[in-house]
Coordinates of C-alpha atoms and ligand atoms in Angstrom, one line a residue:
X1 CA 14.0 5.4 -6.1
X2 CA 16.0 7.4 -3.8
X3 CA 17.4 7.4 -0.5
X4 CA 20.4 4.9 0.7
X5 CA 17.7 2.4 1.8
X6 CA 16.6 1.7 -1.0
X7 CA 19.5 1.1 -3.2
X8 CA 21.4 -1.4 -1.5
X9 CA 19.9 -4.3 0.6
X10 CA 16.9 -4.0 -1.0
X11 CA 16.0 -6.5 -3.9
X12 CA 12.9 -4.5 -5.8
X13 CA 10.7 -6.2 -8.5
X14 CA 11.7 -6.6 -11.8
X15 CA 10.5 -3.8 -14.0
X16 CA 8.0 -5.9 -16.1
X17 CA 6.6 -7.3 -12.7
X18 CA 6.4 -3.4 -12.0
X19 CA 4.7 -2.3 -15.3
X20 CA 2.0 -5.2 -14.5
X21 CA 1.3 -4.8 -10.9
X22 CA 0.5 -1.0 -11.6
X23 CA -1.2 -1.7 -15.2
X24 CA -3.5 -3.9 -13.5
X25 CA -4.0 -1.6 -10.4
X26 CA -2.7 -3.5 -7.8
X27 CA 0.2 -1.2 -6.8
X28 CA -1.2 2.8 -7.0
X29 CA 0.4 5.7 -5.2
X30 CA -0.9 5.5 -1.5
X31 CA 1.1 5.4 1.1
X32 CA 0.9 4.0 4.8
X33 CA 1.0 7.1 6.2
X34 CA -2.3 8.2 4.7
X35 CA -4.5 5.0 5.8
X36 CA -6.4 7.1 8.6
X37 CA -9.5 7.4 6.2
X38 CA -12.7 7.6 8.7
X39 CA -15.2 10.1 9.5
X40 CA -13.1 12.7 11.9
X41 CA -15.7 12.6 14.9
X42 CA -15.8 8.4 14.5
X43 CA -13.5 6.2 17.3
X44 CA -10.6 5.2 15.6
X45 CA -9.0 4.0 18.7
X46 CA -9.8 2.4 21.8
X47 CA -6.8 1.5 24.1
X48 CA -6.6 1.3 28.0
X49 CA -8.2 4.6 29.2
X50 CA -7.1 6.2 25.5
X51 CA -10.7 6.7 23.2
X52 CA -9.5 8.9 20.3
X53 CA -11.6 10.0 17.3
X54 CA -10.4 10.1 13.6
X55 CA -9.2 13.6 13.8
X56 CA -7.5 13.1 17.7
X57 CA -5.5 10.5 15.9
X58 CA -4.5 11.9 12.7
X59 CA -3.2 15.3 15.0
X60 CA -1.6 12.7 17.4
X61 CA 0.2 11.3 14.2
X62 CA 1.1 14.1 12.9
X63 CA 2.4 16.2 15.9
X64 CA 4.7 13.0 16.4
X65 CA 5.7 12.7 12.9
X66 CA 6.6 16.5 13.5
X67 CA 8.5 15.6 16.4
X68 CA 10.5 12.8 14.9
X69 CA 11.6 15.3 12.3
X70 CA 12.8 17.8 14.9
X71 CA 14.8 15.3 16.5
X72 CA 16.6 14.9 13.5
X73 CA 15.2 11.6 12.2
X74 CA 14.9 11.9 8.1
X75 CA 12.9 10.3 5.1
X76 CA 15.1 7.1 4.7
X77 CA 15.9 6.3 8.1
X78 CA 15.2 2.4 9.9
X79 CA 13.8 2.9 13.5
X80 CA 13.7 -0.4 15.7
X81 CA 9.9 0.1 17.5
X82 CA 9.5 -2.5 20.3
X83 CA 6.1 -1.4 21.9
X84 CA 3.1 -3.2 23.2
X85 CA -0.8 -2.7 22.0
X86 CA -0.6 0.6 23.3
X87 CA -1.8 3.8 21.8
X88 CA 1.7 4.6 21.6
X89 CA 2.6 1.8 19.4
X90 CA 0.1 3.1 16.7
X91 CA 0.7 6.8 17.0
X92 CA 4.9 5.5 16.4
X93 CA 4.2 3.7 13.8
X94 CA 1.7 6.4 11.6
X95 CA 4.1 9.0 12.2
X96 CA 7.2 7.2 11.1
X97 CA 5.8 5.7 8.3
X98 CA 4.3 9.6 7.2
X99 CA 7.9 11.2 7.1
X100 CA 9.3 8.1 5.2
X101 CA 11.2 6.3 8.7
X102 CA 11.1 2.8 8.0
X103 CA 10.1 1.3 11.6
X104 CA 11.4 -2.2 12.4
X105 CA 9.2 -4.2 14.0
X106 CA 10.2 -5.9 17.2
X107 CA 8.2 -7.7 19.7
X108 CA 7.5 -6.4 22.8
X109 CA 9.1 -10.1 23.9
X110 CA 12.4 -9.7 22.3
X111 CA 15.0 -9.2 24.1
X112 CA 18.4 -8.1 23.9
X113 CA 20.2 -10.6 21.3
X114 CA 17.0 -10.1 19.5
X115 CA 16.9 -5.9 19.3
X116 CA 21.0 -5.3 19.4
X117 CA 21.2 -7.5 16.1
X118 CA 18.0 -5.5 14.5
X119 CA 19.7 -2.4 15.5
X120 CA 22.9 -3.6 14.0
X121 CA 21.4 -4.9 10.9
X122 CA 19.1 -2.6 9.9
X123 CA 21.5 0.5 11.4
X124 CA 18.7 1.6 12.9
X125 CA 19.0 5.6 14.2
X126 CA 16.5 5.4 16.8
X127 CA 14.8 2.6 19.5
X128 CA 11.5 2.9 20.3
X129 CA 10.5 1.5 23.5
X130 CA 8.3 1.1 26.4
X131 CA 9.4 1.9 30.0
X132 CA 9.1 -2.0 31.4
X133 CA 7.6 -5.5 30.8
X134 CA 7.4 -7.2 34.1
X135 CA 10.5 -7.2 35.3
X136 CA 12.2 -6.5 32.5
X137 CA 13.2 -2.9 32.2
X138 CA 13.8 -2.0 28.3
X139 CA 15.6 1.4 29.4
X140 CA 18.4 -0.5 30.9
X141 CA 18.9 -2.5 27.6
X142 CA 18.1 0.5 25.5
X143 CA 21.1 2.8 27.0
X144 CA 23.7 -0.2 25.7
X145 CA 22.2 -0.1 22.2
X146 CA 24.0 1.2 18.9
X147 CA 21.8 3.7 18.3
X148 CA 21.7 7.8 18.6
X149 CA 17.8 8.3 19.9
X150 CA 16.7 6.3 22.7
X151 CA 12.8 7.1 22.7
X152 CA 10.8 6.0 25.7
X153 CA 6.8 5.3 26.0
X154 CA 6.0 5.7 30.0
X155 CA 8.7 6.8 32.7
X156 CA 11.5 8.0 30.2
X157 CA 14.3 8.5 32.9
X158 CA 16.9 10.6 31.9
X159 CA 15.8 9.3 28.2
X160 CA 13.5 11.2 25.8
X161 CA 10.2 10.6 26.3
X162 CA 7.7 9.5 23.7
X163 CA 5.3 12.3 24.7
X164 CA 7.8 14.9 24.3
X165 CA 8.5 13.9 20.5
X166 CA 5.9 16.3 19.3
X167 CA 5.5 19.7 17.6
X168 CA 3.2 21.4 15.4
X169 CA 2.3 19.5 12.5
X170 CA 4.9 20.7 9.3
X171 CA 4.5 20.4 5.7
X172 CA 6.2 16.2 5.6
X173 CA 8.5 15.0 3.0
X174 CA 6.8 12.4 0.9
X175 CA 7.5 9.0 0.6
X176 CA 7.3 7.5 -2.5
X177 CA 5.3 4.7 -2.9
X178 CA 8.0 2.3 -4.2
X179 CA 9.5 3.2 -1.0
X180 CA 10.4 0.6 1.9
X181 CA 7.7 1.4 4.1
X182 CA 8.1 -0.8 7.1
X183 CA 10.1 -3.9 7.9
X184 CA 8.6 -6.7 9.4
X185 CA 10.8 -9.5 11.2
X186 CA 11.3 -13.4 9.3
X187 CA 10.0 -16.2 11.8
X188 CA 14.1 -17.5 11.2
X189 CA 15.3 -20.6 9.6
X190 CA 19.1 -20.0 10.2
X191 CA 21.4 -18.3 13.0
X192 CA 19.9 -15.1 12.8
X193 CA 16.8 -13.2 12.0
X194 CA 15.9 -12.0 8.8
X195 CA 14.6 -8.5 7.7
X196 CA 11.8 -8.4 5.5
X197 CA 10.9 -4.7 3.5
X198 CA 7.3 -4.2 2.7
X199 CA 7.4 -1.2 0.3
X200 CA 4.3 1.3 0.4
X201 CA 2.7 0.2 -2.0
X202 CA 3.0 -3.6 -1.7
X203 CA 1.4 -3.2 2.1
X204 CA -1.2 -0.6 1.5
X205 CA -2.5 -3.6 -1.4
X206 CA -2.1 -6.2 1.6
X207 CA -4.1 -4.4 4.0
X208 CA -6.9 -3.1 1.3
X209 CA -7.4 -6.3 -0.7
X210 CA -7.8 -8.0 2.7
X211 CA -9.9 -5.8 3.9
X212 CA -12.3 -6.3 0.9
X213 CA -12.2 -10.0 1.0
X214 CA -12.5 -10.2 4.9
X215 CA -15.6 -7.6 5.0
X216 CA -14.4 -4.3 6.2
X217 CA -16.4 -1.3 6.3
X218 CA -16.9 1.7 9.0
X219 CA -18.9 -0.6 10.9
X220 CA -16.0 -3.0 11.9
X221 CA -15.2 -2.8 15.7
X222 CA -11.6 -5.2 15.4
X223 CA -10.2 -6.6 18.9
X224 CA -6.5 -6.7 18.5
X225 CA -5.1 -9.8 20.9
X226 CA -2.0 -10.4 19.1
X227 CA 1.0 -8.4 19.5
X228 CA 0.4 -5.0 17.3
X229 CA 3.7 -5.7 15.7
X230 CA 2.9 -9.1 13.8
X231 CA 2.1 -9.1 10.2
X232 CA -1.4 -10.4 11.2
X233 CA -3.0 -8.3 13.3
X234 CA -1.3 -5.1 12.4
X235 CA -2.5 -5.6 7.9
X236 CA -4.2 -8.8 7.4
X237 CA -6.4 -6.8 7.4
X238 CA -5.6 -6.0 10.8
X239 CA -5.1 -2.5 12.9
X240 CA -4.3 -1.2 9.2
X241 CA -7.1 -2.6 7.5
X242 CA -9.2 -1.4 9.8
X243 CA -8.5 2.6 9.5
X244 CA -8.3 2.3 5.7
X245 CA -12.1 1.4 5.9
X246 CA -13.4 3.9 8.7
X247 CA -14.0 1.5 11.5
X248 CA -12.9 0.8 15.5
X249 CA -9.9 -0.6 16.3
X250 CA -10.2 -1.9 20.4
X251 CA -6.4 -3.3 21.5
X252 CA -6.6 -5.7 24.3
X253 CA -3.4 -6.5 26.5
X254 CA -3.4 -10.1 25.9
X255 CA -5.5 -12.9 24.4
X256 CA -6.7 -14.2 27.1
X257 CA -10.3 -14.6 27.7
X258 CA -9.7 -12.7 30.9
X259 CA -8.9 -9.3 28.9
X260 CA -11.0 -10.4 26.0
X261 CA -14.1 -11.4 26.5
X262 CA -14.8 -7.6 29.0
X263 CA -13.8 -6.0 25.9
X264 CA -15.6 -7.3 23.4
X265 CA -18.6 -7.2 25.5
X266 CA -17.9 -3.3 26.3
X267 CA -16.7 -2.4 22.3
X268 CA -19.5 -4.6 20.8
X269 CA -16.2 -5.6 18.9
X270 CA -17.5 -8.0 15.8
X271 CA -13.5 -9.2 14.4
X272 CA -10.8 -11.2 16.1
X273 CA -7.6 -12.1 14.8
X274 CA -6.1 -15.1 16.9
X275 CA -3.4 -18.3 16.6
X276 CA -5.0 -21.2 17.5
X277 CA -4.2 -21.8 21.3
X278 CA -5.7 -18.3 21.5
X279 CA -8.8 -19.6 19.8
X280 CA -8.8 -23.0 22.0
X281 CA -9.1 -21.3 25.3
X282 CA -11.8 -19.1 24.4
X283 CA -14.2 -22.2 23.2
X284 CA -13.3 -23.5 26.5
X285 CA -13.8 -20.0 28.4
X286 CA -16.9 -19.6 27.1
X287 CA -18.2 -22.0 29.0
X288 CA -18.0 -20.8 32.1
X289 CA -17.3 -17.1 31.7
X290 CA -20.1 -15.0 31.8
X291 CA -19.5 -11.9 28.9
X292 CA -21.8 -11.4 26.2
X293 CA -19.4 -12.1 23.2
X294 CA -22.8 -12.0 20.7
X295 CA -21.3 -8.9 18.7
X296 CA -18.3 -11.3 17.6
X297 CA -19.0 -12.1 13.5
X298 CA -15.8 -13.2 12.5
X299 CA -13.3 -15.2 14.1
X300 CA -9.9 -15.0 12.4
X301 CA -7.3 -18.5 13.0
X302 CA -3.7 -18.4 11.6
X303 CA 0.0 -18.4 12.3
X304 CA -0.6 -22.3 12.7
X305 CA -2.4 -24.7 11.6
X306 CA -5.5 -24.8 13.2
X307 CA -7.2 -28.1 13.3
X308 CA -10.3 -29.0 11.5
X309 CA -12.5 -30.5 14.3
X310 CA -11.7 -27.3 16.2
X311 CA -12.6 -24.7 13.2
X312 CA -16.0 -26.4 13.1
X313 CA -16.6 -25.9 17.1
X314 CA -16.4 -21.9 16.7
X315 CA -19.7 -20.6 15.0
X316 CA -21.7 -22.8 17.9
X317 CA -19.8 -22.0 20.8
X318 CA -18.8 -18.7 20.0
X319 CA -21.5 -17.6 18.1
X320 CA -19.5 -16.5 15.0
X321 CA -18.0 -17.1 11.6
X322 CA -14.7 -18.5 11.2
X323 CA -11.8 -18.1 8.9
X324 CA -8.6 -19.7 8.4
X325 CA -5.8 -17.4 7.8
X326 CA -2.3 -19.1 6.3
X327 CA -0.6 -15.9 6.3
X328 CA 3.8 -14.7 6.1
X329 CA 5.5 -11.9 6.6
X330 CA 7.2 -12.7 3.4
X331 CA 4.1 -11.5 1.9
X332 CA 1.4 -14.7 0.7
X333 CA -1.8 -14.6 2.5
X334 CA -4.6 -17.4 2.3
X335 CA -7.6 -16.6 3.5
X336 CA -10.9 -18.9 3.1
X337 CA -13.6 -16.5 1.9
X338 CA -16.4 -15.8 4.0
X339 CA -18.9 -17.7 1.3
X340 CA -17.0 -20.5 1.5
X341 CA -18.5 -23.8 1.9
X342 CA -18.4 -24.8 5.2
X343 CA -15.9 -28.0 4.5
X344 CA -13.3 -26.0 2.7
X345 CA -13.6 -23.1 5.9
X346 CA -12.8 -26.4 8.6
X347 CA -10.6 -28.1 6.3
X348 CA -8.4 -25.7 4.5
X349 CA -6.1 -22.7 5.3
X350 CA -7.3 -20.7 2.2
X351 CA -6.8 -19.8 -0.8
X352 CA -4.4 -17.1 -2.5
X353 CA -5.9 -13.3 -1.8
X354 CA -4.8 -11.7 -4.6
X355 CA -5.5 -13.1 -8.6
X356 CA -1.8 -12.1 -8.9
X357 CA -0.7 -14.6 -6.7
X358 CA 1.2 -17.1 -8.3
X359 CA 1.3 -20.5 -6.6
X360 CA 3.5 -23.7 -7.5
X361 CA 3.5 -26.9 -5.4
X362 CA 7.1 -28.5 -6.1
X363 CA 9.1 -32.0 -5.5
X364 CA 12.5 -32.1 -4.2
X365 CA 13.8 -31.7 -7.3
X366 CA 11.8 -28.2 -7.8
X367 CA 9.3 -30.1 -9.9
X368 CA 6.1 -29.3 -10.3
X369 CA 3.9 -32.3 -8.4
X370 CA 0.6 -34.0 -9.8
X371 CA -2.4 -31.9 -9.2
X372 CA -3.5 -32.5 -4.9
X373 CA -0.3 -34.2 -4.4
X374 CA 2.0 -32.8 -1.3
X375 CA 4.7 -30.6 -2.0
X376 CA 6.7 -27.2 -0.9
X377 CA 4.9 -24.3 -1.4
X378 CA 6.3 -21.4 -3.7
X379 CA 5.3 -18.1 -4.1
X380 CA 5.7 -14.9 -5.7
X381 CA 3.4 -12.2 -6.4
X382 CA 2.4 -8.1 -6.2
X383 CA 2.8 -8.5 -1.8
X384 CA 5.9 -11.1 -1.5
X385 CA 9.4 -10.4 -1.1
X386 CA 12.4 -10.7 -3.6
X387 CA 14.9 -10.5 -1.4
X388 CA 15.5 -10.7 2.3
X389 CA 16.9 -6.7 3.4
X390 CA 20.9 -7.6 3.2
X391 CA 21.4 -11.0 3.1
X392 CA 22.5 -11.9 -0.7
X393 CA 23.4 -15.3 0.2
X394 CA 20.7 -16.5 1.8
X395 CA 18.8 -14.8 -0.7
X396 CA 20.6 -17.1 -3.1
X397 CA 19.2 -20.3 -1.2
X398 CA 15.2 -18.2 -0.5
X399 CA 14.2 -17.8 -4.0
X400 CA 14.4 -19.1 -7.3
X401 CA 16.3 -18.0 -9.7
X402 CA 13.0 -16.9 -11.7
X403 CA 11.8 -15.0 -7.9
X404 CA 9.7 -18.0 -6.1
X405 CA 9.9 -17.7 -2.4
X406 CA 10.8 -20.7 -1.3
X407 CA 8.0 -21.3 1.7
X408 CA 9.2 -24.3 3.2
X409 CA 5.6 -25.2 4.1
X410 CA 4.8 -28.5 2.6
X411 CA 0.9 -28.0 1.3
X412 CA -1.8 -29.8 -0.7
X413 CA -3.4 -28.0 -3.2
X414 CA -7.2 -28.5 -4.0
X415 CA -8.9 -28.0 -7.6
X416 CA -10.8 -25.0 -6.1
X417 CA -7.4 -23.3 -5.3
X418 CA -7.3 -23.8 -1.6
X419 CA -4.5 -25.3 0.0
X420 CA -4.1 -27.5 3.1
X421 CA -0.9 -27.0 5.0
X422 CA 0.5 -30.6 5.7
X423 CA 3.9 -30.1 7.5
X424 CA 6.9 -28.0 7.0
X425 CA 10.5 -28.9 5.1
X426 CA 12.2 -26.0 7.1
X427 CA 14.0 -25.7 10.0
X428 CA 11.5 -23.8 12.1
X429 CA 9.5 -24.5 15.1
X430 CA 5.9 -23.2 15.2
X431 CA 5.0 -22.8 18.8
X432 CA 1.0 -21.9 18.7
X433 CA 1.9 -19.2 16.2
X434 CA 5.7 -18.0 17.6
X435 CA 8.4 -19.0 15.2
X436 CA 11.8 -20.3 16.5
X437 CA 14.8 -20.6 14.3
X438 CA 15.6 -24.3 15.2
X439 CA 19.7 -23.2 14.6
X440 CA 19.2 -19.8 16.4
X441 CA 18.4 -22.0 19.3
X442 CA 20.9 -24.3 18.5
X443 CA 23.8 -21.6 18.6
X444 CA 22.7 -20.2 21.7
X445 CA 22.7 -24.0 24.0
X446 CA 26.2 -24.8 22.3
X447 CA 27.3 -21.6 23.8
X448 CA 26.6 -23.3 27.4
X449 CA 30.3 -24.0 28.6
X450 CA 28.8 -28.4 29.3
X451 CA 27.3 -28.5 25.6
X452 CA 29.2 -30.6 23.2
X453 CA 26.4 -30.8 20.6
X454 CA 22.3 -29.8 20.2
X455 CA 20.0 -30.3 18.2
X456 CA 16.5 -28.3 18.3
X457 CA 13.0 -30.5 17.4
X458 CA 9.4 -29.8 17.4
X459 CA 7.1 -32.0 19.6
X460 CA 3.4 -32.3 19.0
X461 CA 1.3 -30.6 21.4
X462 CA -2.7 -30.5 21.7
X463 CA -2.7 -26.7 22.4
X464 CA 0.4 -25.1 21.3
X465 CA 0.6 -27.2 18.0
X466 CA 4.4 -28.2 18.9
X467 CA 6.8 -27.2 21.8
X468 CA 10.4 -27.2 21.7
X469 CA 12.2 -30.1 22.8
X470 CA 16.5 -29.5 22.7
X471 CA 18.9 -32.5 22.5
X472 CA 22.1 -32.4 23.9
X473 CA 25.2 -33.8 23.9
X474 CA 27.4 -33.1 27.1
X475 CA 31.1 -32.6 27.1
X476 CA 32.6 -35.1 28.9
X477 CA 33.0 -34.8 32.4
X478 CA 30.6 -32.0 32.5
X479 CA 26.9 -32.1 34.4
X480 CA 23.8 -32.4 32.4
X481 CA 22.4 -28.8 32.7
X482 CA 19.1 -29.0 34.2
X483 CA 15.4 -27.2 32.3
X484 CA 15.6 -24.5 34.6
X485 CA 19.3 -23.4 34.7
X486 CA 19.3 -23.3 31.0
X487 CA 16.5 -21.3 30.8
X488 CA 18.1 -18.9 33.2
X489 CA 21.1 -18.9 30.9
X490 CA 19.6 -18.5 27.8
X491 CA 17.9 -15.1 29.5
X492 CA 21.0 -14.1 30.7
X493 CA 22.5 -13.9 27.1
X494 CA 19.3 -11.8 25.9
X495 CA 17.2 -14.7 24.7
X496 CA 13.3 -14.2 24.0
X497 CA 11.2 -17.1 26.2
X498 CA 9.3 -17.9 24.1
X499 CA 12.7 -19.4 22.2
X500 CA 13.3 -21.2 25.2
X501 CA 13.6 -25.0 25.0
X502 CA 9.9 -26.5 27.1
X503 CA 12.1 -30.2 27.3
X504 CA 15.9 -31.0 27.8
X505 CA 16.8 -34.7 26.8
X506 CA 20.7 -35.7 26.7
X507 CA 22.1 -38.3 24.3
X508 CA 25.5 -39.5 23.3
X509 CA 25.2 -39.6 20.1
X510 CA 22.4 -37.8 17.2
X511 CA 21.2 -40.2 14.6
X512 CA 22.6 -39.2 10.6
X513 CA 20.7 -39.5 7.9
X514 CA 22.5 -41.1 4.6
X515 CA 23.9 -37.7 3.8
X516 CA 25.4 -37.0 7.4
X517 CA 23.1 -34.6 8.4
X518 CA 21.7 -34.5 12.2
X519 CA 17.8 -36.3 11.4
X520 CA 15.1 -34.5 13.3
X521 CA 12.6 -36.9 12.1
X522 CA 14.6 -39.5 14.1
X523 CA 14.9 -37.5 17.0
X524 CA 11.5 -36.4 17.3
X525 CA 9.9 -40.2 17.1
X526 CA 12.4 -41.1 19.7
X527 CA 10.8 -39.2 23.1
X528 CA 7.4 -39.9 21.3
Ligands
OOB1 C1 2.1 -15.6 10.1 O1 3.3 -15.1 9.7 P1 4.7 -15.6 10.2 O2 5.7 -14.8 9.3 O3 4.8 -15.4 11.7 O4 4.8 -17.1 9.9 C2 4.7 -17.7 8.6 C3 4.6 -19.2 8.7 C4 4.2 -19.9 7.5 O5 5.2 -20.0 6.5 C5 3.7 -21.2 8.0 O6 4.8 -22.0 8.3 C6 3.1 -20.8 9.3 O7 3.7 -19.6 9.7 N1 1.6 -20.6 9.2 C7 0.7 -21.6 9.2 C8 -0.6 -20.9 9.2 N2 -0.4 -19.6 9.2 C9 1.0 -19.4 9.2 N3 0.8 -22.9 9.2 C10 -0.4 -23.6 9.2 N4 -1.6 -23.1 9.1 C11 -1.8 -21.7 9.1 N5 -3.0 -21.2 9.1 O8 2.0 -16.6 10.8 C12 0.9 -15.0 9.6 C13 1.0 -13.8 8.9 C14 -0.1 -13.2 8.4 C15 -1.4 -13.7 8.7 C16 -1.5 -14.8 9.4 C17 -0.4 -15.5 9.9

């Protein structure tokens, strides 16, 4: 392997794990960069008033890619790209991946704690953003970054402007296909973020083998409602998947129905990816609103865990298949198959995609438990990490010594392979399908000049699956902080919403368990 990136921070596969993942054909020597594979005259892209073919997309790609280059960026390189489903987002990302620029995928709601630390971590040449979100104006955050390129999609200012990163296509440098490709962003269990690298090779198997199992061909008109960026919707078998096979890819602003269902109806769009609270509004907007949604086949559900009685409403109200998707950006995808019986598509989250997934449900003690029994969920396999990018001691604490991934989703597994998520051991909120680093959150309230001590829990919830409920301890002498002020505090130090606490409750004193530590558990069933 060369380039810096890949020799330190970077844990690869060990080399029999290598020799096996090729022998048996999982890993072969495409890249992401070559993925654009339809008919040049066929729609690749639809987005806003943007309709470009095959061919208009591969130029697009590759003037950009030739642009990047002139601008000085090289093979090697980490570029943070913060865009919405825009056409720029897609062009960014196929021309950085073609000259070998890893791009670091933020969300378009991240904010500046969020995207300085990226930039930081990853040391990160170049930002990619959009011009504004709202209010929210990325260009003034941008020009305080620790970057050298500041690259803007819309009104650039006196920055460089997306559009004007292009030239006439030149012969690229190749990536190799052990390469990191791309990194994708850890949904958090400690202080801060983690980085996860997807090499070529390990993605472009993601995105292909999910393809097959989901059904993709040239024929596949895919409605992207989730943020481009997220592992889901961008190769399981997502915006990725759906290029590699020839077919439409349609991005919609949002995931409301609102945006949706006009979309689907004008795109005859037949694949959805959504978290469940995206799926729960549209069973309930279909009711009233008046689209015709009939070319939907296939409803994706993941992120969360998406209830039973509700994965069994979808093919009558909505007139289409359903599949449960219990996916990471560490890598492990479940997906039920789309011959499944109709039991283990309500009841389960999946099972393993690849036959080189290997799957262990564990005790406690890192035991193996009885067969069905509840346990923590390890994984490793040709798609999942070794090694969070530059973090050797959490690394330490991640995986096994023998290369697990430590989930820290508690799952049942049944004799047909699929599993049933039943909880979570780690220290992560899972708000409809955003993560939230219950200690990120944590270490931003006890920066509030009246917090003594907090604590971060999960509260049920019927349509987001839990919202975030924050305990505090107030110094003495100092005013409770009200919902709202905190909230304005936490965005004054750069804090995505959706981190934001949706409950404040004060206490004097947090209940131990026998070992010391602060108990959630007890928390939780308090305000319940
Ligand atoms: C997807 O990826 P991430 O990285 O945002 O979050 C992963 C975590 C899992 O460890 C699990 O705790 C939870 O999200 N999760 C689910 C779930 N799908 C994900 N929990 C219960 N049921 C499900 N169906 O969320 C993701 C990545 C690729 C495809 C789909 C989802």
């Amino acid at each position: 392997m060369t380039g810096s990136m890949s020799t330190e921070g970077f844990v690869p596969w060990p080399d029999d794990f290598e020799a096996r993942y090729k022998a048996e054909g999982f890993w072969g020597d495409r890249v992401l960069g070559d993925v654009l594979r339809g008919d040049p005259g066929k729609t690749a892209l639809v987005a806003g008033a943007d309709r470009l073919t095959y061919a208009e997309l591969d130029d697009r790609a590759s003037r950009a890619a030739a642009g990047f280059l002139r601008l000085g960026l090289r093979r090697g390189d980490r570029v943070v790209v913060q865009l919405p489903n825009t056409t720029g987002f897609v062009v960014t990302f196929l021309a950085l991946v073609r000259i070998g620029a890893a791009p670091v995928l933020a969300l378009p709601a991240h904010r500046e704690s969020e995207i300085r630390y990226l930039c930081e971590l990853s040391e990160a040449r170049a930002y990619v953003c959009a011009d504004r979100d709202g209010d929210f104006d990325y260009r003034a955050m941008a020009r305080t970054l620790p970057v050298e390129y500041v690259i803007v999609d819309g009104d650039a200012q006196d920055l460089t402007a997306l559009s004007s990163v292009d030239a006439d296509p030149v012969d690229l440098p190749q990536p190799d296909p052990s390469d990191v490709g791309v990194f994708l962003l850890s949904g958090g269990t400690t202080g801060l973020p983690k980085l996860i690298p997807r090499t070529h090779r390990d993605y472009v198997y993601n995105l292909e083998a999910s393809a097959e199992v989901c059904g993709f061909t040239s024929a596949t008109v895919y409605l992207v409602v989730l943020p481009a960026a997220h592992n889901f919707a961008l190769a399981c078998p997502g915006i990725l998947g759906v290029f590699a096979n020839g077919g439409t890819v349609v991005l919609s602003p949002s995931g409301s129905p609102d945006d949706a269902f006009p979309l689907i109806e004008r795109e005859r769009a037949t694949v959805c990816a959504a978290v469940p609270p995206i799926a729960l509004l549209w069973l309930d907007a279909v009711t009233w609103q008046d689209e015709d949604i009939s070319s939907l086949e296939l409803l994706q559900v993941g992120g969360a865990k998406f209830a039973a009685e509700r994965a069994a409403e979808v093919p009558d109200a909505l007139g289409c298949q359903v599949q449960q998707v219990f996916g990471m950006a560490e890598g492990l995808l479940n997906y039920t198959r789309l011959d499944d019986p109709r039991d283990l598509v309500e009841q389960t989250q999946g099972r393993p995609l690849s036959p080189a997934d290997e799957i262990r449900v564990v005790d406690a003690d890192g035991e193996d438990v009885a067969p069905g029994e509840t346990g923590e969920l390890l994984t490793r396999g040709p798609y999942t990490l070794r090694g969070y990018y530059r973090a050797p001691e959490h690394n330490a604490r991640s995986f096994t010594p023998d290369g697990f991934y430590r989930t820290g989703d508690l799952v049942r597994r049944l004799p047909s392979g699929h599993l049933i998520v039943e909880g979570r051991e780690k220290d992560q909120i899972n708000r409809g399908g955003d993560k939230i680093s219950a200690e990120e959150l944590e270490n931003h309230l006890l920066a509030h000049p009246a917090v003594h001590d907090a604590a971060v829990v999960g509260l049920p919830d019927p349509v987001m699956g839990e919202r975030t409920c924050a305990f505090l301890i107030v110094r003495d002498g100092e005013k409770t902080p009200g919902l709202r002020e905190m909230k304005d505090f936490l965005r004054a130090r750069g804090v995505a919403a959706y981190k934001f606490p949706d409950r404040l409750e004060t206490t004097d004193a947090f209940p131990r368990t026998p070992v010391g530590k602060i108990s959630k558990k007890a928390l939780a069933a308090a305000v319940r």
